[in-house]
Amino acid sequence: MRIVARNEDVGPAALKDIAEDGIECLHHAGADRGLSTSQQLFRDQGINCTGVDQLCAVAQVSKRTLYQHFAGKDELIAEYLRRFDPGVLPEVFDRTDLTPRERLLAVFDIHSPLCPFIAAAVEIPDPGHPARLLASDYKKAFAARLTETARQAGATNPEQLGEQLALLLDGASARSRVLNTDTFATAAAVAVVLVDNAIPAAPAPAASFA
C-alpha cells in the first residue's frame, strides 16, 4: 500500500494508486468477513443449509467481492476447513510438560460439538470434492499424530493404538451430536483401558535385602 507523507504533493496517478490500494484492502476485508461468517454458519446450521445469499447478507459483503477471492461455494468450504486446526491439535501433541501417555489421554479433554471434517463428509457425497479430500487428509494426519505419540509412549503396536484412539474420538464426537449430550468422559475412560493395554507396564524395581 502507498504511504503518503503529510506534506507530499500527490498527483492524479498517485491518487489513483492510493484509491486502488484502498479498494483492494476493502475487498480483502470483505473476503475475511465472508470466511469468518462461513465458519459460524457452517458450524451452526450446516453447509448445505447455508446459501451464498445468506452468507453475504450476514457478512455484509457483496457476491462480487466474495467471488473475487473464492471461485464458488465449494472453494469457500475448502478454505473454511483448511483453516481449521492446521497444526493438528498442537495444543496437545506439542506439549512438553506431559508424557506421551498423558498426551494421548489429553486428546479427549478437547471437546467439540461435532468435528467439522466429519460434518463436511456427511453433507458432501462426492468423495472427490475438495472438502472431502481435505477431511480425509486431516483424519489421516490426526491418526498419524496419535500413532507417533503412541510410539513415543512405548506402545507395542502404535499403529493399532493410534487408529483405535482416532476411531474412539470420532465416535464420541458423532455420538455427542446425535444424543445432544457429552460422551467424551466415557470415551476418555475407554481410552485409558486401550492405552494401558497397549503400553507394557514398567518392571517393578527389584527388592533389596539389607
XYZ file of C-alpha atoms in Angstrom:
210
model
C 0.000 0.000 0.000
C 1.267 3.518 -0.834
C 2.066 5.601 2.277
C 1.744 9.352 1.709
C 3.654 11.906 3.758
C 1.592 14.735 5.251
C 3.042 17.462 3.043
C 3.592 15.365 -0.065
C 2.173 16.761 -3.308
C 0.097 13.906 -4.666
C -0.618 13.856 -8.384
C -3.506 12.170 -10.223
C -1.539 8.954 -10.877
C -0.609 8.624 -7.220
C -4.188 9.297 -6.164
C -5.334 6.521 -8.475
C -2.827 4.112 -6.923
C -3.954 5.063 -3.425
C -7.602 4.560 -4.365
C -6.868 1.162 -5.915
C -4.937 0.117 -2.813
C -7.852 1.165 -0.646
C -10.325 -0.810 -2.742
C -8.074 -3.870 -2.617
C -7.909 -3.632 1.186
C -11.697 -3.381 1.346
C -12.013 -6.453 -0.878
C -9.641 -8.443 1.350
C -11.540 -7.304 4.448
C -14.785 -8.377 2.814
C -13.356 -11.785 1.941
C -12.164 -12.229 5.529
C -15.643 -11.358 6.806
C -17.157 -13.820 4.376
C -14.838 -16.572 5.539
C -15.385 -15.767 9.213
C -19.146 -15.764 8.699
C -18.998 -19.071 6.838
C -17.229 -20.637 9.803
C -20.086 -19.616 12.069
C -22.937 -20.508 9.719
C -21.479 -23.825 8.543
C -20.997 -24.831 12.176
C -24.396 -23.673 13.419
C -26.720 -24.662 10.580
C -24.696 -26.885 8.266
C -23.018 -26.478 4.897
C -25.973 -27.410 2.687
C -28.384 -25.165 4.602
C -26.135 -22.135 4.169
C -26.576 -20.346 0.863
C -24.281 -17.736 -0.629
C -27.037 -15.107 -0.457
C -27.464 -15.579 3.282
C -23.717 -15.711 3.853
C -23.164 -12.423 2.008
C -26.064 -10.762 3.832
C -24.795 -11.774 7.276
C -21.190 -10.897 6.423
C -22.281 -7.618 4.811
C -20.202 -8.327 1.747
C -21.198 -8.362 -1.918
C -21.205 -11.523 -4.017
C -18.771 -9.818 -6.380
C -16.242 -9.321 -3.588
C -16.689 -12.884 -2.345
C -16.254 -14.385 -5.803
C -13.140 -12.311 -6.415
C -11.449 -14.384 -3.725
C -13.316 -17.697 -3.946
C -14.324 -19.272 -7.244
C -17.522 -20.553 -5.651
C -19.071 -22.044 -2.551
C -17.041 -25.242 -2.924
C -13.783 -23.308 -2.678
C -15.108 -21.376 0.310
C -15.970 -24.648 2.078
C -12.484 -25.982 1.381
C -10.839 -22.825 2.745
C -13.070 -23.000 5.827
C -11.747 -26.499 6.549
C -8.190 -25.637 5.572
C -8.057 -23.000 8.306
C -9.439 -25.289 10.993
C -6.662 -26.752 13.152
C -3.889 -26.626 10.501
C -1.305 -27.824 13.020
C -3.390 -30.890 14.018
C -4.035 -30.177 17.691
C -0.635 -28.651 18.593
C -2.038 -27.557 21.975
C -1.939 -31.227 22.946
C 0.593 -33.020 20.768
C 3.299 -30.341 21.091
C 3.117 -30.024 24.860
C 6.408 -30.723 26.580
C 5.024 -30.746 30.121
C 3.138 -34.010 29.518
C 4.436 -37.521 28.965
C 3.462 -39.212 25.683
C 0.884 -41.328 27.546
C -0.611 -38.187 29.095
C -0.778 -36.521 25.681
C -2.704 -39.465 24.269
C -5.312 -39.106 27.007
C -5.346 -35.287 26.900
C -6.763 -35.504 23.369
C -10.077 -36.492 24.966
C -10.166 -33.275 27.002
C -10.691 -31.275 23.802
C -14.457 -31.247 23.314
C -16.062 -30.141 20.059
C -19.796 -30.067 19.253
C -19.059 -32.007 16.062
C -15.822 -32.346 14.169
C -16.242 -30.066 11.109
C -14.457 -32.610 8.915
C -16.972 -35.299 9.840
C -19.818 -32.833 9.292
C -18.488 -31.918 5.847
C -18.032 -35.567 4.853
C -21.619 -36.339 5.896
C -23.087 -33.408 3.964
C -20.998 -33.741 0.796
C -21.476 -37.096 -1.008
C -18.807 -36.586 -3.684
C -15.553 -38.230 -2.474
C -13.614 -36.098 -4.953
C -14.927 -32.794 -3.594
C -12.079 -30.584 -2.279
C -13.655 -30.549 1.186
C -13.872 -34.344 1.263
C -10.218 -34.624 0.256
C -9.226 -32.168 2.985
C -11.298 -34.113 5.524
C -9.602 -37.363 4.532
C -6.134 -35.805 4.736
C -6.878 -34.308 8.150
C -8.161 -37.566 9.617
C -5.108 -39.411 8.354
C -2.827 -36.724 9.789
C -4.629 -36.889 13.134
C -4.254 -40.669 13.309
C -0.574 -40.283 12.388
C -0.091 -37.846 15.285
C -1.709 -40.341 17.646
C 0.421 -43.165 16.239
C 3.666 -41.230 16.669
C 2.725 -40.305 20.248
C 1.823 -43.943 20.949
C 5.238 -44.950 19.622
C 6.904 -42.434 21.940
C 4.874 -43.865 24.815
C 6.257 -47.345 24.079
C 3.094 -48.961 22.693
C 3.603 -52.497 21.430
C 1.618 -51.723 18.272
C 1.492 -47.915 17.908
C -0.320 -48.007 14.543
C -3.141 -50.059 16.028
C -3.429 -47.879 19.134
C -3.385 -44.703 17.051
C -6.216 -45.954 14.851
C -8.220 -47.171 17.864
C -7.991 -43.804 19.588
C -8.839 -41.912 16.383
C -11.914 -44.096 15.896
C -12.925 -43.655 19.529
C -12.611 -39.862 19.347
C -14.584 -39.583 16.100
C -17.256 -41.864 17.531
C -17.557 -39.720 20.650
C -17.867 -36.580 18.531
C -20.644 -38.050 16.383
C -22.480 -39.684 19.309
C -22.399 -36.451 21.304
C -24.161 -34.689 18.430
C -26.757 -37.427 17.908
C -27.651 -37.685 21.602
C -27.159 -33.971 22.300
C -25.039 -34.842 25.308
C -21.360 -35.114 26.209
C -19.958 -38.608 25.683
C -16.288 -37.639 25.885
C -15.967 -38.649 29.547
C -16.983 -42.201 28.643
C -14.635 -42.168 25.648
C -11.793 -40.946 27.879
C -12.380 -43.858 30.274
C -12.261 -46.323 27.361
C -9.089 -44.631 26.107
C -7.377 -45.282 29.446
C -8.065 -49.015 29.081
C -6.816 -49.062 25.479
C -3.647 -47.145 26.333
C -2.851 -49.212 29.412
C -3.356 -52.454 27.489
C -1.166 -51.277 24.615
C 1.763 -49.968 26.655
C 3.747 -52.577 28.579
C 3.924 -51.902 32.270
C 7.291 -50.828 33.594
C 9.024 -53.654 35.511
C 8.787 -53.364 39.237
C 12.039 -52.386 40.947
C 13.957 -55.295 42.353
C 13.564 -55.791 46.071
C 16.635 -55.058 48.105
C 17.594 -57.125 51.104
C 19.602 -55.297 53.633
